[in-house]
């Protein structure tokens, strides 16, 4: 009996202490992991672009084109004088590529910004007229480089896909050449190189490959405006002091019938976003 009372007393004394130990051992608080917020389209970016340029052109215009000898000279052999005009035009398609820098701001799904680029081009056109002499009269235009400054406005489908429209000003230097192999006519030309301002409009799509690298495709239509280049010919059927009797006293002017130097480009773009 004494042993039972002793055991009961020890148990009653130890139980509260054991219970206190159990209550005080609380589990550790869970670790909070912070997930970084998705990065939108706002910020500075730089990159490179490359693709293909193409266009169309017209043929040389002769002014005035009324004197019978001149009309006959430029009508294809076998055709009635004035029934057609022996001429052609061709646009030289080619590579375009360069670098760009821009900055975007994003408000909800609306993305707006500004972009500037400089582009090497291998583009030009050639306009020809052919006389029965036979002789060829050729006006050529070449564009070696151009630059644009554009705004762009887009819709962010999500943080990784952007569609946009773009437009602004374009600048380029157009080189002119004139030649007339087979012709003995004297000529003077105006032009040579023309620094042209024009406009550019287009659209594109851009997707992020990583948080900082994006890839896009962009279409642009560029128009560098009128190019005032012409050749004034004298002698023979072209008139002038030594031209055929009754012909144009001031000579004859050859000019490109397609005055605007315009073309299309489709380029792939890779950008690094800071």
Coordinates of C-alpha atoms in Angstrom, one line a residue, residues 166-262:
X166 CA 4.0 51.5 -86.3
X167 CA 4.6 54.7 -88.3
X168 CA 6.9 57.7 -88.6
X169 CA 9.5 59.4 -90.7
X170 CA 12.2 57.9 -93.0
X171 CA 15.4 59.3 -94.4
X172 CA 17.7 57.9 -97.1
X173 CA 20.2 59.0 -99.8
X174 CA 19.2 58.0 -103.3
X175 CA 22.0 57.8 -105.9
X176 CA 21.1 58.4 -109.6
X177 CA 22.9 57.3 -112.7
X178 CA 22.1 57.9 -116.4
X179 CA 23.5 56.2 -119.4
X180 CA 22.7 56.0 -123.2
X181 CA 24.8 53.4 -124.9
X182 CA 24.4 53.5 -128.7
X183 CA 23.2 57.1 -128.8
X184 CA 25.1 60.1 -130.1
X185 CA 22.7 62.6 -128.6
X186 CA 24.2 65.2 -126.3
X187 CA 22.7 65.3 -122.8
X188 CA 22.7 67.1 -119.5
X189 CA 21.4 65.7 -116.2
X190 CA 20.1 67.0 -112.9
X191 CA 20.2 65.1 -109.6
X192 CA 23.1 62.7 -109.0
X193 CA 22.4 62.1 -105.3
X194 CA 19.3 63.2 -103.5
X195 CA 18.8 63.2 -99.7
X196 CA 15.2 62.3 -99.2
X197 CA 12.8 62.5 -96.3
X198 CA 9.6 60.4 -96.5
X199 CA 7.3 58.3 -94.4
X200 CA 7.1 54.7 -93.2
X201 CA 4.1 52.7 -91.9
X202 CA 3.8 49.0 -91.0
X203 CA 2.9 46.4 -88.4
X204 CA 4.5 43.6 -86.5
X205 CA 4.4 40.9 -83.9
X206 CA 6.9 40.2 -81.1
X207 CA 7.3 37.3 -78.6
X208 CA 9.6 36.8 -75.7
X209 CA 12.0 33.9 -75.9
X210 CA 13.3 34.6 -72.4
X211 CA 12.6 37.4 -69.9
X212 CA 15.1 39.6 -71.6
X213 CA 15.3 38.3 -75.2
X214 CA 12.5 38.8 -77.7
X215 CA 12.0 37.8 -81.4
X216 CA 9.7 39.5 -83.9
X217 CA 8.6 39.9 -87.5
X218 CA 7.9 43.3 -88.9
X219 CA 6.5 44.6 -92.3
X220 CA 7.2 48.2 -93.4
X221 CA 6.1 50.3 -96.4
X222 CA 8.6 53.1 -97.0
X223 CA 8.1 56.0 -99.4
X224 CA 11.0 58.5 -99.8
X225 CA 9.0 60.9 -102.0
X226 CA 9.6 62.4 -105.4
X227 CA 13.0 62.2 -106.9
X228 CA 13.7 65.1 -109.2
X229 CA 16.1 63.5 -111.7
X230 CA 16.0 63.9 -115.4
X231 CA 18.1 64.0 -118.5
X232 CA 17.7 66.6 -121.3
X233 CA 18.7 65.4 -124.7
X234 CA 19.5 67.3 -127.9
X235 CA 20.5 66.4 -131.5
X236 CA 18.8 63.9 -133.8
X237 CA 15.1 63.3 -133.1
X238 CA 15.4 65.0 -129.7
X239 CA 15.5 68.5 -131.2
X240 CA 17.7 71.3 -130.0
X241 CA 20.0 73.6 -132.1
X242 CA 21.3 70.7 -134.2
X243 CA 18.2 68.5 -134.1
X244 CA 16.0 67.6 -137.0
X245 CA 14.2 70.5 -138.6
X246 CA 10.9 71.3 -136.9
X247 CA 11.8 69.4 -133.8
X248 CA 11.7 70.6 -130.2
X249 CA 13.9 73.7 -130.0
X250 CA 14.7 73.1 -126.3
X251 CA 15.5 69.4 -126.7
X252 CA 13.7 66.5 -125.1
X253 CA 13.4 65.5 -121.4
X254 CA 13.7 62.0 -120.2
X255 CA 12.5 61.4 -116.6
X256 CA 11.5 58.5 -114.5
X257 CA 7.7 58.0 -114.9
X258 CA 7.7 56.5 -111.4
X259 CA 8.8 59.5 -109.4
X260 CA 8.3 58.1 -105.9
X261 CA 11.0 55.8 -104.6
X262 CA 9.0 53.4 -102.5

